[in-house]
């Protein structure tokens, strides 16, 4: 009977929604801490966290109370006016990032769009050209809108959509020479994820980021870090670049910034802020509205009070240890990689069947490409929950590969 309810919802959705996602055949209903429940009441340990969105799991009282309070006060104004939550959120984001200027968006892709526009405008003000290029990385992921897609290093995602709004060339991450080979008079910016997410949990090496910084300084072109997935503490520092102190000119954030309320931002240094976008160049109806900003403020309060980043540093080595143990046990696992609570296990085969088996047994995981299982749990995950995950995954691998 209950199974019928789930199936009815799925069947209806399949008739009405555009078929752009291959969804798991589960209808999620509610969440609490690091656990999710489907409409039949089945419980799942969540190591996907809405794709690296939930930093402190579901139903955090302080977060929910803050959002509800703002909902009853005012949800939206317009960017023709100021509002206190967004003024406060902007100031706090500057404090945690060390950047100087903030523009709020509704999503990650929209933050990337703005970052690209700011970089192109900076270059235009410098040399007056209108044919600038951007250098991005192979296997990068920056979002699905046209501008973000243009810098996404996956030809399969771009191919059907023809000419891209930005002329983009792709270098290889951690290969400085491949970047240098693409530099020319038209290069406006280099965009990179300090840890590639969708592309396979590949960290940029400190020396590579340092080389990019030096190239950009020498040529007066802009370095853009996409911190949408790897930022907000996930790799053990508030933003991944802060581990090395290699500061970008522009950076993007989203995902955990709103912990479920759709929000993002692109940030820049004062130099870029005063030499790029001006009134009339860019805008958004919802971006940084009071509800979204209240969510950001609550998120930042909880990061401080619950010591979220400290927990990442405390438990990440344990996750590494557990994943290394699985890699040692199963020859079908060829590598563990990633950083902090953003890790992956690389298999010699498609991981879909393993993920489905784990899901059957109450564990939600996500892949990154066909052969990698990605681990992006809530940042307040406990050692016990890492044990629980590892036990279910171990059984799933053993069953599927038997
Ligand atoms: C998820 C993601 C995006 C896109 O964010 P959306 O909110 O889905 O538009 C961009 N860059 C990176 C690195 C991401 O992980």
Coordinates of C-alpha atoms and ligand atoms in Angstrom, one line a residue:
X1 CA 0.0 0.0 0.0
X2 CA 2.7 2.5 1.1
X3 CA 4.9 1.5 -1.9
X4 CA 1.9 2.4 -4.1
X5 CA 1.9 6.0 -2.7
X6 CA 5.6 6.4 -3.6
X7 CA 5.0 5.0 -7.0
X8 CA 2.0 7.2 -7.6
X9 CA 4.0 10.4 -6.8
X10 CA 6.8 9.2 -9.1
X11 CA 4.5 8.3 -12.0
X12 CA 2.7 11.7 -11.8
X13 CA 6.1 13.6 -11.6
X14 CA 7.3 11.6 -14.7
X15 CA 4.3 12.8 -16.6
X16 CA 4.7 16.4 -15.7
X17 CA 8.3 17.2 -15.2
X18 CA 10.8 17.6 -18.0
X19 CA 13.0 14.6 -18.1
X20 CA 16.4 16.2 -17.3
X21 CA 17.3 14.1 -14.3
X22 CA 17.8 10.4 -13.9
X23 CA 16.3 10.3 -10.4
X24 CA 16.5 7.6 -7.8
X25 CA 13.0 6.0 -7.3
X26 CA 12.6 7.4 -3.9
X27 CA 10.3 10.2 -2.7
X28 CA 11.9 12.1 0.2
X29 CA 9.7 13.6 2.8
X30 CA 11.6 15.0 5.7
X31 CA 15.0 15.2 7.4
X32 CA 16.5 15.3 10.8
X33 CA 20.2 15.8 11.5
X34 CA 22.1 13.6 9.1
X35 CA 19.1 11.4 8.3
X36 CA 16.4 11.5 5.7
X37 CA 13.1 9.8 5.6
X38 CA 11.1 8.8 2.5
X39 CA 7.3 9.0 2.3
X40 CA 7.1 5.5 3.6
X41 CA 9.1 6.4 6.7
X42 CA 12.2 4.5 5.6
X43 CA 15.3 6.1 7.2
X44 CA 18.5 6.9 5.3
X45 CA 21.9 8.1 6.4
X46 CA 22.7 11.0 4.1
X47 CA 26.2 11.2 2.7
X48 CA 25.0 13.4 -0.2
X49 CA 23.7 16.3 1.8
X50 CA 21.7 17.7 -1.1
X51 CA 25.0 17.7 -3.1
X52 CA 27.3 19.3 -0.6
X53 CA 24.5 21.8 0.5
X54 CA 23.6 20.9 4.1
X55 CA 26.5 21.8 6.4
X56 CA 24.7 20.9 9.6
X57 CA 22.0 18.5 8.4
X58 CA 18.3 18.9 8.4
X59 CA 15.9 20.6 10.8
X60 CA 18.5 22.6 12.7
X61 CA 16.4 24.6 15.2
X62 CA 18.4 27.8 15.0
X63 CA 18.3 27.9 11.2
X64 CA 14.7 27.1 10.9
X65 CA 13.7 29.6 13.6
X66 CA 15.7 32.4 11.9
X67 CA 14.2 31.7 8.5
X68 CA 10.6 31.5 9.9
X69 CA 11.1 34.7 11.8
X70 CA 12.2 36.5 8.6
X71 CA 9.3 34.9 6.7
X72 CA 6.9 36.6 9.1
X73 CA 8.7 39.9 8.8
X74 CA 9.4 40.4 5.1
X75 CA 10.4 37.9 2.5
X76 CA 11.4 40.1 -0.4
X77 CA 11.8 43.8 -1.1
X78 CA 13.8 44.5 -4.3
X79 CA 17.3 45.5 -4.9
X80 CA 16.1 49.1 -5.4
X81 CA 16.1 49.2 -1.6
X82 CA 18.4 48.2 1.2
X83 CA 17.5 45.5 3.7
X84 CA 19.3 44.8 7.0
X85 CA 19.7 41.0 6.6
X86 CA 21.6 41.4 3.3
X87 CA 23.7 44.3 4.6
X88 CA 24.7 42.1 7.5
X89 CA 25.3 39.0 5.4
X90 CA 27.5 40.9 3.0
X91 CA 29.6 42.3 5.8
X92 CA 30.0 38.9 7.4
X93 CA 30.9 37.2 4.1
X94 CA 33.6 39.8 3.6
X95 CA 35.0 38.9 7.1
X96 CA 35.1 35.2 6.5
X97 CA 36.5 35.5 2.9
X98 CA 38.8 38.5 3.1
X99 CA 37.2 39.7 -0.2
X100 CA 36.0 43.3 -0.5
X101 CA 32.8 43.4 -2.5
X102 CA 29.8 41.0 -2.6
X103 CA 27.0 40.4 -5.1
X104 CA 24.2 38.0 -4.1
X105 CA 22.7 35.6 -6.5
X106 CA 20.1 32.8 -6.4
X107 CA 22.3 29.9 -7.4
X108 CA 25.8 28.8 -8.1
X109 CA 25.5 29.0 -11.8
X110 CA 24.3 32.6 -11.5
X111 CA 27.3 33.4 -9.3
X112 CA 29.6 32.1 -12.0
X113 CA 27.8 34.2 -14.6
X114 CA 28.4 37.3 -12.6
X115 CA 32.0 36.4 -12.0
X116 CA 32.6 36.0 -15.7
X117 CA 30.9 39.2 -16.5
X118 CA 33.0 41.1 -14.0
X119 CA 36.2 39.5 -15.3
X120 CA 35.3 40.3 -19.0
X121 CA 34.3 43.9 -18.0
X122 CA 37.6 44.4 -16.1
X123 CA 39.5 43.3 -19.2
X124 CA 37.4 45.5 -21.5
X125 CA 38.1 48.6 -19.3
X126 CA 41.8 47.8 -19.5
X127 CA 42.2 47.4 -23.3
X128 CA 38.8 48.1 -25.0
X129 CA 38.7 44.7 -26.7
X130 CA 35.5 42.8 -27.1
X131 CA 36.9 39.5 -28.0
X132 CA 38.3 38.3 -24.7
X133 CA 38.9 34.7 -23.8
X134 CA 38.8 32.7 -20.6
X135 CA 40.9 29.8 -19.6
X136 CA 39.1 27.0 -17.7
X137 CA 40.1 23.5 -16.7
X138 CA 39.2 20.2 -18.2
X139 CA 36.8 18.2 -16.0
X140 CA 35.6 21.4 -14.4
X141 CA 32.0 22.0 -13.5
X142 CA 30.7 25.5 -13.1
X143 CA 26.9 25.1 -13.8
X144 CA 24.3 24.7 -16.5
X145 CA 23.4 28.2 -17.6
X146 CA 25.1 29.4 -20.9
X147 CA 28.0 31.3 -19.4
X148 CA 28.7 28.8 -16.7
X149 CA 28.4 26.0 -19.3
X150 CA 30.9 27.7 -21.5
X151 CA 33.6 27.3 -18.8
X152 CA 32.6 23.7 -17.9
X153 CA 35.2 21.3 -19.1
X154 CA 33.0 18.5 -20.3
X155 CA 32.4 18.6 -24.0
X156 CA 29.4 16.3 -23.7
X157 CA 27.5 19.0 -21.7
X158 CA 28.4 21.8 -24.2
X159 CA 28.2 20.1 -27.5
X160 CA 24.5 20.2 -28.4
X161 CA 24.3 23.9 -27.5
X162 CA 26.4 25.4 -30.2
X163 CA 28.4 28.6 -29.9
X164 CA 29.0 29.6 -26.3
X165 CA 28.8 33.2 -25.1
X166 CA 32.4 33.1 -23.9
X167 CA 35.3 32.0 -25.9
X168 CA 37.0 29.5 -23.6
X169 CA 40.1 27.3 -23.8
X170 CA 40.7 24.4 -21.6
X171 CA 43.9 23.6 -19.7
X172 CA 44.7 20.6 -17.5
X173 CA 44.4 21.1 -13.7
X174 CA 47.9 20.9 -12.0
X175 CA 49.7 21.4 -15.3
X176 CA 51.0 25.0 -15.4
X177 CA 52.5 24.6 -18.8
X178 CA 49.1 23.7 -20.3
X179 CA 47.8 27.0 -19.0
X180 CA 50.8 29.0 -20.2
X181 CA 50.4 27.5 -23.7
X182 CA 46.9 29.1 -23.9
X183 CA 47.8 32.6 -22.7
X184 CA 47.5 35.4 -25.2
X185 CA 46.6 39.1 -25.5
X186 CA 42.9 38.2 -25.4
X187 CA 43.0 36.2 -22.1
X188 CA 40.9 37.9 -19.5
X189 CA 40.8 35.4 -16.7
X190 CA 41.5 31.9 -15.4
X191 CA 38.8 30.0 -13.6
X192 CA 39.4 27.0 -11.5
X193 CA 37.8 25.0 -8.7
X194 CA 40.4 24.7 -5.8
X195 CA 39.0 21.1 -5.5
X196 CA 37.1 19.8 -8.5
X197 CA 33.8 18.3 -7.5
X198 CA 31.7 16.9 -10.3
X199 CA 34.8 16.3 -12.3
X200 CA 36.1 13.7 -9.8
X201 CA 37.2 15.1 -6.5
X202 CA 40.5 16.4 -7.8
X203 CA 42.3 18.9 -5.6
X204 CA 44.4 21.6 -7.3
X205 CA 47.9 21.4 -5.9
X206 CA 49.2 24.4 -3.9
X207 CA 52.1 24.9 -6.5
X208 CA 49.6 25.0 -9.4
X209 CA 47.4 27.6 -7.7
X210 CA 50.6 29.6 -6.8
X211 CA 51.6 29.5 -10.5
X212 CA 48.2 30.7 -11.6
X213 CA 48.4 33.6 -9.1
X214 CA 51.8 34.5 -10.4
X215 CA 50.6 34.3 -14.1
X216 CA 47.6 36.5 -13.4
X217 CA 49.7 39.1 -11.5
X218 CA 52.2 39.3 -14.2
X219 CA 49.7 39.7 -17.0
X220 CA 47.1 41.7 -15.0
X221 CA 44.4 39.1 -15.7
X222 CA 42.0 37.8 -13.1
X223 CA 42.1 34.6 -11.1
X224 CA 38.6 33.2 -10.4
X225 CA 38.1 30.5 -7.8
X226 CA 34.8 28.6 -7.9
X227 CA 34.2 27.7 -4.3
X228 CA 30.6 26.6 -4.7
X229 CA 31.2 23.0 -3.8
X230 CA 34.6 23.0 -2.0
X231 CA 34.0 26.2 0.0
X232 CA 32.1 26.9 3.3
X233 CA 34.4 24.7 5.3
X234 CA 34.1 21.5 3.4
X235 CA 37.8 20.9 2.9
X236 CA 38.8 22.1 6.4
X237 CA 39.2 25.9 5.9
X238 CA 36.3 28.3 5.3
X239 CA 37.3 28.5 1.7
X240 CA 39.6 25.9 0.1
X241 CA 42.1 28.6 -1.1
X242 CA 42.6 29.8 2.4
X243 CA 44.5 26.7 3.3
X244 CA 47.3 28.0 1.0
X245 CA 46.7 31.7 1.4
X246 CA 46.5 32.0 -2.4
X247 CA 43.8 34.6 -2.9
X248 CA 41.7 35.0 -6.0
X249 CA 40.5 38.2 -7.6
X250 CA 37.0 36.9 -7.8
X251 CA 35.4 34.0 -6.1
X252 CA 32.0 32.3 -6.2
X253 CA 30.1 30.6 -3.4
X254 CA 26.6 29.0 -3.1
X255 CA 25.5 25.5 -2.0
X256 CA 26.3 25.5 1.8
X257 CA 26.1 29.3 1.9
X258 CA 22.3 29.0 2.2
X259 CA 22.1 25.4 3.6
X260 CA 18.9 24.7 1.6
X261 CA 17.7 28.2 0.9
X262 CA 18.7 29.0 -2.7
X263 CA 21.4 31.6 -2.6
X264 CA 24.9 32.2 -4.0
X265 CA 27.3 35.1 -4.3
X266 CA 30.3 36.3 -6.2
X267 CA 32.9 38.3 -4.4
X268 CA 35.8 40.3 -5.6
X269 CA 38.7 42.4 -4.4
X270 CA 38.4 46.2 -4.2
X271 CA 40.6 46.4 -7.4
X272 CA 38.1 44.4 -9.4
X273 CA 35.1 46.1 -7.7
X274 CA 36.1 49.5 -8.8
X275 CA 37.1 48.5 -12.3
X276 CA 34.3 46.2 -13.5
X277 CA 30.6 46.1 -13.0
X278 CA 28.8 49.4 -12.4
X279 CA 25.1 50.4 -12.1
X280 CA 23.2 49.0 -15.1
X281 CA 25.7 46.3 -15.8
X282 CA 24.2 43.5 -13.7
X283 CA 21.3 42.7 -11.5
X284 CA 18.8 40.2 -10.3
X285 CA 15.3 40.4 -8.8
X286 CA 15.7 38.0 -5.9
X287 CA 19.4 38.0 -5.3
X288 CA 20.1 38.7 -1.6
X289 CA 16.5 39.1 -0.6
X290 CA 15.8 39.3 3.1
X291 CA 14.8 35.7 3.4
X292 CA 17.9 34.4 1.7
X293 CA 20.1 36.8 3.6
X294 CA 18.5 35.7 6.9
X295 CA 19.4 32.1 6.0
X296 CA 23.0 33.1 5.3
X297 CA 23.2 34.9 8.7
X298 CA 21.8 31.9 10.5
X299 CA 24.2 29.6 8.6
X300 CA 27.2 31.8 9.7
X301 CA 26.0 31.9 13.3
X302 CA 25.7 28.1 13.4
X303 CA 29.2 27.7 11.8
X304 CA 30.6 29.7 14.8
X305 CA 28.4 28.3 17.5
X306 CA 28.6 24.6 16.4
X307 CA 32.3 24.8 15.4
X308 CA 31.5 23.4 12.0
X309 CA 34.9 23.8 10.4
X310 CA 36.6 22.4 13.5
X311 CA 34.4 19.3 13.2
X312 CA 35.5 18.9 9.5
X313 CA 39.1 18.9 10.6
X314 CA 38.4 16.5 13.5
X315 CA 36.5 13.9 11.5
X316 CA 37.9 14.1 8.0
X317 CA 41.0 12.0 8.8
X318 CA 38.7 9.3 10.1
X319 CA 36.7 9.4 6.9
X320 CA 40.0 9.1 5.0
X321 CA 41.0 6.2 7.1
X322 CA 37.7 4.3 6.6
X323 CA 37.8 4.9 2.8
X324 CA 41.5 3.8 2.6
X325 CA 40.5 0.6 4.4
X326 CA 37.8 -0.1 1.8
X327 CA 40.3 0.7 -1.0
X328 CA 42.7 -1.8 0.6
X329 CA 40.0 -4.4 1.0
X330 CA 38.6 -4.3 -2.5
X331 CA 40.7 -4.5 -5.7
X332 CA 37.8 -2.9 -7.7
X333 CA 38.7 0.4 -5.8
X334 CA 41.6 2.0 -7.5
X335 CA 42.0 5.2 -5.6
X336 CA 40.8 7.4 -2.8
X337 CA 41.1 11.1 -3.3
X338 CA 39.7 14.5 -2.3
X339 CA 40.2 16.6 0.8
X340 CA 38.3 17.1 4.1
X341 CA 34.7 16.0 3.8
X342 CA 34.8 16.1 0.0
X343 CA 36.3 12.8 -1.0
X344 CA 35.9 10.1 -3.6
X345 CA 36.5 6.4 -4.2
X346 CA 37.5 5.6 -7.7
X347 CA 36.3 2.2 -9.0
X348 CA 37.4 0.2 -12.0
X349 CA 33.7 -0.1 -13.0
X350 CA 30.4 1.8 -12.9
X351 CA 29.3 2.6 -9.4
X352 CA 25.6 2.8 -10.0
X353 CA 24.7 -0.7 -8.8
X354 CA 26.7 -0.2 -5.6
X355 CA 24.9 3.1 -4.9
X356 CA 21.5 1.5 -5.5
X357 CA 22.4 -1.4 -3.1
X358 CA 23.6 1.0 -0.4
X359 CA 20.4 3.0 -0.8
X360 CA 18.3 -0.1 -0.4
X361 CA 20.1 -0.5 2.9
X362 CA 19.5 3.0 4.1
X363 CA 22.6 5.0 2.9
X364 CA 22.4 7.8 0.4
X365 CA 25.5 8.4 -1.7
X366 CA 26.2 10.2 -4.9
X367 CA 28.5 9.5 -7.8
X368 CA 30.9 11.9 -9.6
X369 CA 31.1 10.6 -13.1
X370 CA 30.3 6.9 -13.8
X371 CA 33.1 5.3 -11.8
X372 CA 33.5 7.5 -8.7
X373 CA 31.5 7.5 -5.4
X374 CA 31.5 10.9 -3.9
X375 CA 31.4 11.5 -0.1
X376 CA 30.0 15.0 0.8
X377 CA 28.2 14.4 4.1
X378 CA 26.9 17.1 6.4
X379 CA 29.9 18.9 7.9
X380 CA 28.8 18.1 11.5
X381 CA 28.8 14.3 10.7
X382 CA 30.1 12.1 13.6
X383 CA 32.6 9.3 13.7
X384 CA 29.7 6.9 14.5
X385 CA 27.9 8.0 11.4
X386 CA 31.1 7.5 9.4
X387 CA 31.3 4.0 10.8
X388 CA 27.6 3.4 9.9
X389 CA 28.3 4.6 6.3
X390 CA 31.4 2.5 5.9
X391 CA 29.6 -0.7 7.2
X392 CA 26.7 -0.3 4.7
X393 CA 29.0 0.6 1.8
X394 CA 31.3 -2.3 2.6
X395 CA 28.3 -4.7 2.5
X396 CA 27.0 -3.2 -0.7
X397 CA 30.4 -3.5 -2.5
X398 CA 30.8 -7.0 -1.3
X399 CA 27.3 -8.0 -2.5
X400 CA 27.5 -6.2 -5.9
X401 CA 31.0 -7.4 -6.7
X402 CA 30.6 -11.0 -5.4
Ligands
LIG1 C1 27.0 23.0 -8.0 C2 28.1 23.7 -8.6 C3 27.8 24.8 -9.5 C4 26.4 25.2 -9.9 O1 25.6 25.6 -8.8 P1 24.0 25.6 -9.0 O2 23.5 26.2 -7.8 O3 23.6 24.2 -9.3 O4 23.7 26.5 -10.2 C5 28.9 25.6 -9.9 N1 30.2 25.3 -9.6 C6 30.5 24.2 -8.8 C7 31.9 23.9 -8.5 C8 29.4 23.4 -8.3 O5 29.7 22.4 -7.6

